[in-house]
PDB file of C-alpha atoms in Angstrom:
ATOM      1  CA  MET O 153       0.000   0.000   0.000  1.00 66.00           C
ATOM      2  CA  THR O 154       1.253   3.451  -0.813  1.00 78.00           C
ATOM      3  CA  PHE O 155       0.311   6.550   1.050  1.00 86.00           C
ATOM      4  CA  ASP O 156      -0.160   8.826  -1.926  1.00 89.00           C
ATOM      5  CA  ASP O 157      -3.113  10.904  -0.682  1.00 95.00           C
ATOM      6  CA  ILE O 158      -2.710  11.960   2.947  1.00 97.00           C
ATOM      7  CA  LEU O 159      -5.319  13.962   4.849  1.00 98.00           C
ATOM      8  CA  VAL O 160      -4.124  16.003   7.822  1.00 98.00           C
ATOM      9  CA  PRO O 161      -6.717  17.708  10.033  1.00 97.00           C
ATOM     10  CA  VAL O 162      -5.200  20.777  11.725  1.00 96.00           C
ATOM     11  CA  ASP O 163      -6.578  22.832  14.589  1.00 93.00           C
ATOM     12  CA  GLY O 164      -3.549  24.909  15.564  1.00 91.00           C
ATOM     13  CA  SER O 165      -2.480  22.593  18.392  1.00 90.00           C
ATOM     14  CA  GLU O 166       1.079  21.318  18.595  1.00 91.00           C
ATOM     15  CA  ALA O 167      -0.260  17.782  18.118  1.00 91.00           C
ATOM     16  CA  SER O 168      -1.844  18.701  14.773  1.00 93.00           C
ATOM     17  CA  LEU O 169       1.323  20.485  13.637  1.00 94.00           C
ATOM     18  CA  SER O 170       3.337  17.401  14.578  1.00 94.00           C
ATOM     19  CA  ALA O 171       0.948  15.345  12.433  1.00 95.00           C
ATOM     20  CA  ALA O 172       1.553  17.747   9.535  1.00 97.00           C
ATOM     21  CA  ARG O 173       5.327  17.272   9.904  1.00 96.00           C
ATOM     22  CA  HIS O 174       4.892  13.500   9.765  1.00 95.00           C
ATOM     23  CA  ALA O 175       2.634  13.818   6.719  1.00 96.00           C
ATOM     24  CA  ARG O 176       5.218  15.895   4.902  1.00 97.00           C
ATOM     25  CA  ALA O 177       7.947  13.332   5.566  1.00 95.00           C
ATOM     26  CA  LEU O 178       5.745  10.442   4.371  1.00 93.00           C
ATOM     27  CA  ALA O 179       4.512  12.327   1.313  1.00 95.00           C
ATOM     28  CA  GLU O 180       8.056  13.180   0.319  1.00 93.00           C
ATOM     29  CA  SER O 181       9.045   9.513   0.701  1.00 90.00           C
ATOM     30  CA  PHE O 182       6.085   8.213  -1.337  1.00 87.00           C
ATOM     31  CA  GLY O 183       5.703  11.139  -3.736  1.00 88.00           C
ATOM     32  CA  GLY O 184       2.235  11.794  -2.392  1.00 89.00           C
ATOM     33  CA  ARG O 185      -0.288  14.566  -2.042  1.00 96.00           C
ATOM     34  CA  VAL O 186      -1.154  16.179   1.293  1.00 98.00           C
ATOM     35  CA  THR O 187      -4.437  17.870   2.096  1.00 98.00           C
ATOM     36  CA  LEU O 188      -4.511  20.086   5.173  1.00 98.00           C
ATOM     37  CA  ALA O 189      -8.043  20.454   6.515  1.00 97.00           C
ATOM     38  CA  HIS O 190      -9.404  22.728   9.208  1.00 96.00           C
ATOM     39  CA  VAL O 191     -12.981  22.402  10.386  1.00 94.00           C
ATOM     40  CA  VAL O 192     -14.751  25.429  11.811  1.00 89.00           C
ATOM     41  CA  PRO O 193     -17.098  23.906  14.392  1.00 82.00           C
ATOM     42  CA  ASN O 194     -20.797  24.649  14.347  1.00 76.00           C
ATOM     43  CA  ALA O 195     -21.428  27.987  16.008  1.00 65.00           C
ATOM     44  CA  ALA O 196     -25.191  28.069  16.290  1.00 62.00           C
ATOM     45  CA  TYR O 197     -27.384  29.157  19.156  1.00 59.00           C
ATOM     46  CA  LEU O 198     -30.890  27.937  19.803  1.00 55.00           C
ATOM     47  CA  VAL O 199     -33.131  30.904  20.491  1.00 59.00           C
ATOM     48  CA  GLY O 200     -36.700  29.822  21.033  1.00 62.00           C
ATOM     49  CA  ASP O 201     -37.577  27.718  18.007  1.00 67.00           C
ATOM     50  CA  ALA O 202     -34.941  29.304  15.769  1.00 66.00           C
ATOM     51  CA  ILE O 203     -31.299  28.423  15.226  1.00 65.00           C
ATOM     52  CA  ILE O 204     -29.128  31.508  14.884  1.00 68.00           C
ATOM     53  CA  VAL O 205     -25.530  31.754  13.711  1.00 65.00           C
ATOM     54  CA  PRO O 206     -24.168  35.188  14.619  1.00 71.00           C
ATOM     55  CA  PRO O 207     -22.346  36.506  11.511  1.00 74.00           C
ATOM     56  CA  LEU O 208     -19.590  38.158  13.558  1.00 75.00           C
ATOM     57  CA  LEU O 209     -18.844  34.899  15.359  1.00 76.00           C
ATOM     58  CA  LEU O 210     -18.796  32.947  12.094  1.00 78.00           C
ATOM     59  CA  ASN O 211     -16.448  35.522  10.542  1.00 84.00           C
ATOM     60  CA  GLU O 212     -14.136  35.337  13.552  1.00 86.00           C
ATOM     61  CA  LEU O 213     -14.071  31.534  13.433  1.00 85.00           C
ATOM     62  CA  ASP O 214     -13.337  31.626   9.690  1.00 88.00           C
ATOM     63  CA  GLU O 215     -10.498  34.109  10.213  1.00 92.00           C
ATOM     64  CA  ASN O 216      -9.062  31.936  12.973  1.00 92.00           C
ATOM     65  CA  GLY O 217      -9.304  28.950  10.625  1.00 92.00           C
ATOM     66  CA  LYS O 218      -7.315  30.819   7.988  1.00 95.00           C
ATOM     67  CA  ILE O 219      -4.613  31.606  10.568  1.00 95.00           C
ATOM     68  CA  VAL O 220      -4.471  27.931  11.579  1.00 95.00           C
ATOM     69  CA  MET O 221      -4.166  26.898   7.928  1.00 96.00           C
ATOM     70  CA  ASP O 222      -1.419  29.456   7.259  1.00 97.00           C
ATOM     71  CA  LYS O 223       0.566  28.133  10.216  1.00 96.00           C
ATOM     72  CA  ALA O 224       0.258  24.546   8.969  1.00 97.00           C
ATOM     73  CA  ARG O 225       0.939  25.524   5.348  1.00 97.00           C
ATOM     74  CA  ALA O 226       4.190  27.194   6.463  1.00 97.00           C
ATOM     75  CA  LEU O 227       5.483  23.741   7.474  1.00 97.00           C
ATOM     76  CA  PHE O 228       5.351  22.784   3.792  1.00 98.00           C
ATOM     77  CA  GLU O 229       7.577  25.554   2.482  1.00 97.00           C
ATOM     78  CA  GLY O 230       9.755  23.988  -0.215  1.00 95.00           C
ATOM     79  CA  PHE O 231       7.582  20.833  -0.321  1.00 96.00           C
ATOM     80  CA  SER O 232       8.045  19.069  -3.642  1.00 90.00           C
ATOM     81  CA  GLY O 233       4.664  17.310  -3.650  1.00 92.00           C
ATOM     82  CA  GLU O 234       1.145  18.549  -4.173  1.00 95.00           C
ATOM     83  CA  LEU O 235      -0.431  20.454  -1.273  1.00 97.00           C
ATOM     84  CA  ALA O 236      -4.133  21.235  -0.989  1.00 97.00           C
ATOM     85  CA  THR O 237      -6.130  22.950   1.744  1.00 96.00           C
ATOM     86  CA  GLU O 238      -9.748  22.631   2.829  1.00 96.00           C
ATOM     87  CA  LEU O 239     -11.599  24.962   5.196  1.00 94.00           C
ATOM     88  CA  LEU O 240     -14.774  23.160   6.230  1.00 94.00           C
ATOM     89  CA  HIS O 241     -17.716  23.893   8.531  1.00 90.00           C
ATOM     90  CA  GLY O 242     -19.583  21.500  10.787  1.00 88.00           C
ATOM     91  CA  ASP O 243     -18.825  18.751  13.256  1.00 90.00           C
ATOM     92  CA  PRO O 244     -15.036  18.244  13.075  1.00 92.00           C
ATOM     93  CA  GLY O 245     -15.014  14.442  13.368  1.00 93.00           C
ATOM     94  CA  ALA O 246     -17.777  13.889  10.836  1.00 94.00           C
ATOM     95  CA  ALA O 247     -16.386  16.488   8.416  1.00 96.00           C
ATOM     96  CA  ILE O 248     -12.928  14.893   8.464  1.00 97.00           C
ATOM     97  CA  ALA O 249     -14.290  11.356   8.043  1.00 97.00           C
ATOM     98  CA  ASP O 250     -16.521  12.519   5.172  1.00 97.00           C
ATOM     99  CA  LEU O 251     -13.623  14.306   3.454  1.00 97.00           C
ATOM    100  CA  ALA O 252     -11.382  11.232   3.770  1.00 97.00           C
ATOM    101  CA  LYS O 253     -14.083   9.126   2.126  1.00 96.00           C
ATOM    102  CA  GLU O 254     -14.924  11.719  -0.548  1.00 96.00           C
ATOM    103  CA  ARG O 255     -11.263  12.067  -1.601  1.00 94.00           C
ATOM    104  CA  ASN O 256     -10.482   8.358  -1.274  1.00 94.00           C
ATOM    105  CA  CYS O 257      -7.571   9.226   0.991  1.00 96.00           C
ATOM    106  CA  THR O 258      -5.036   6.492   1.586  1.00 95.00           C
ATOM    107  CA  LEU O 259      -4.072   7.751   5.052  1.00 96.00           C
ATOM    108  CA  VAL O 260      -5.268  10.189   7.695  1.00 97.00           C
ATOM    109  CA  ILE O 261      -2.585  11.548  10.015  1.00 97.00           C
ATOM    110  CA  MET O 262      -3.774  13.526  13.001  1.00 95.00           C
ATOM    111  CA  GLY O 263      -2.801  14.590  16.465  1.00 90.00           C
ATOM    112  CA  ARG O 264      -3.786  12.509  19.455  1.00 81.00           C
ATOM    113  CA  ARG O 265      -5.303  15.481  21.233  1.00 64.00           C
ATOM    114  CA  GLY O 266      -6.157  18.856  19.845  1.00 53.00           C
ATOM    115  CA  LEU O 267      -7.676  21.899  21.415  1.00 49.00           C
ATOM    116  CA  GLY O 268     -10.695  19.984  22.746  1.00 49.00           C
ATOM    117  CA  GLY O 269     -10.126  20.503  26.471  1.00 47.00           C
ATOM    118  CA  LEU O 270     -11.598  17.925  28.841  1.00 43.00           C
ATOM    119  CA  ALA O 271     -13.182  15.931  26.019  1.00 38.00           C
ATOM    120  CA  GLY O 272      -9.722  14.976  24.808  1.00 42.00           C
ATOM    121  CA  LEU O 273      -8.075  13.737  27.997  1.00 43.00           C
ATOM    122  CA  LEU O 274      -7.053  10.288  26.729  1.00 44.00           C
ATOM    123  CA  LEU O 275      -7.719  10.128  23.012  1.00 48.00           C
ATOM    124  CA  GLY O 276      -9.315  13.262  21.643  1.00 63.00           C
ATOM    125  CA  SER O 277     -12.963  12.991  20.730  1.00 84.00           C
ATOM    126  CA  VAL O 278     -12.282  14.065  17.127  1.00 89.00           C
ATOM    127  CA  SER O 279      -9.367  11.658  16.629  1.00 89.00           C
ATOM    128  CA  ASN O 280     -11.413   8.893  18.245  1.00 89.00           C
ATOM    129  CA  TYR O 281     -14.334   9.559  15.895  1.00 92.00           C
ATOM    130  CA  VAL O 282     -12.107   9.633  12.815  1.00 94.00           C
ATOM    131  CA  LEU O 283     -10.272   6.486  13.897  1.00 92.00           C
ATOM    132  CA  HIS O 284     -13.558   4.588  14.090  1.00 93.00           C
ATOM    133  CA  ASN O 285     -15.327   6.130  11.085  1.00 95.00           C
ATOM    134  CA  THR O 286     -12.820   6.043   8.228  1.00 94.00           C
ATOM    135  CA  VAL O 287     -11.982   3.069   6.046  1.00 92.00           C
ATOM    136  CA  CYS O 288      -8.417   4.144   5.314  1.00 95.00           C
ATOM    137  CA  PRO O 289      -5.599   3.733   7.846  1.00 95.00           C
ATOM    138  CA  THR O 290      -5.404   6.451  10.490  1.00 95.00           C
ATOM    139  CA  LEU O 291      -2.132   7.377  12.137  1.00 94.00           C
ATOM    140  CA  ILE O 292      -2.460   9.135  15.494  1.00 92.00           C
ATOM    141  CA  VAL O 293       0.698  11.015  16.506  1.00 90.00           C
ATOM    142  CA  LYS O 294       1.802  12.551  19.772  1.00 77.00           C
ATOM    143  CA  GLU O 295       3.182  16.046  20.074  1.00 68.00           C
ATOM    144  CA  THR O 296       6.863  16.084  19.181  1.00 61.00           C
ATOM    145  CA  GLY O 297       7.687  19.777  19.049  1.00 52.00           C
ATOM    146  CA  ALA O 298       9.422  21.658  16.250  1.00 49.00           C
ATOM    147  CA  ALA O 299      12.203  19.109  15.875  1.00 43.00           C
ATOM    148  CA  GLY O 300       9.602  16.296  15.461  1.00 43.00           C
ATOM    149  CA  ALA O 301       9.345  14.193  12.333  1.00 43.00           C
TER     150      ALA O 301
END
């Protein structure tokens, strides 16, 4: 099996950046493509019977997502392979699993824990969801710092 289409979810955490470093190393070894994906979580409020998404909050989350993507993209400076980016909206676990299936990814590489707080004490809730809801192999990496991969 070759890992020629690698999906890397990034959330700005050191764990997700470590995953991106690993993805770059593998993609360079196999001549593969890397897709960096950031998912802006649902930001809706239930007010009475209506669901409201405040435009200012959505804009702020989108801008933060672009900053996260820029930080991850910087790790690929000088990368000889193909690099793509995806800024998605919705439930992070489901969005990542759906994207992996849609693109027929051959590998998902992601951090063990992201920015999820208490929900990610052992294995992050997003990484756990992706691990159990994708058909391609999923590599979960620990934080390794800037000298990582």
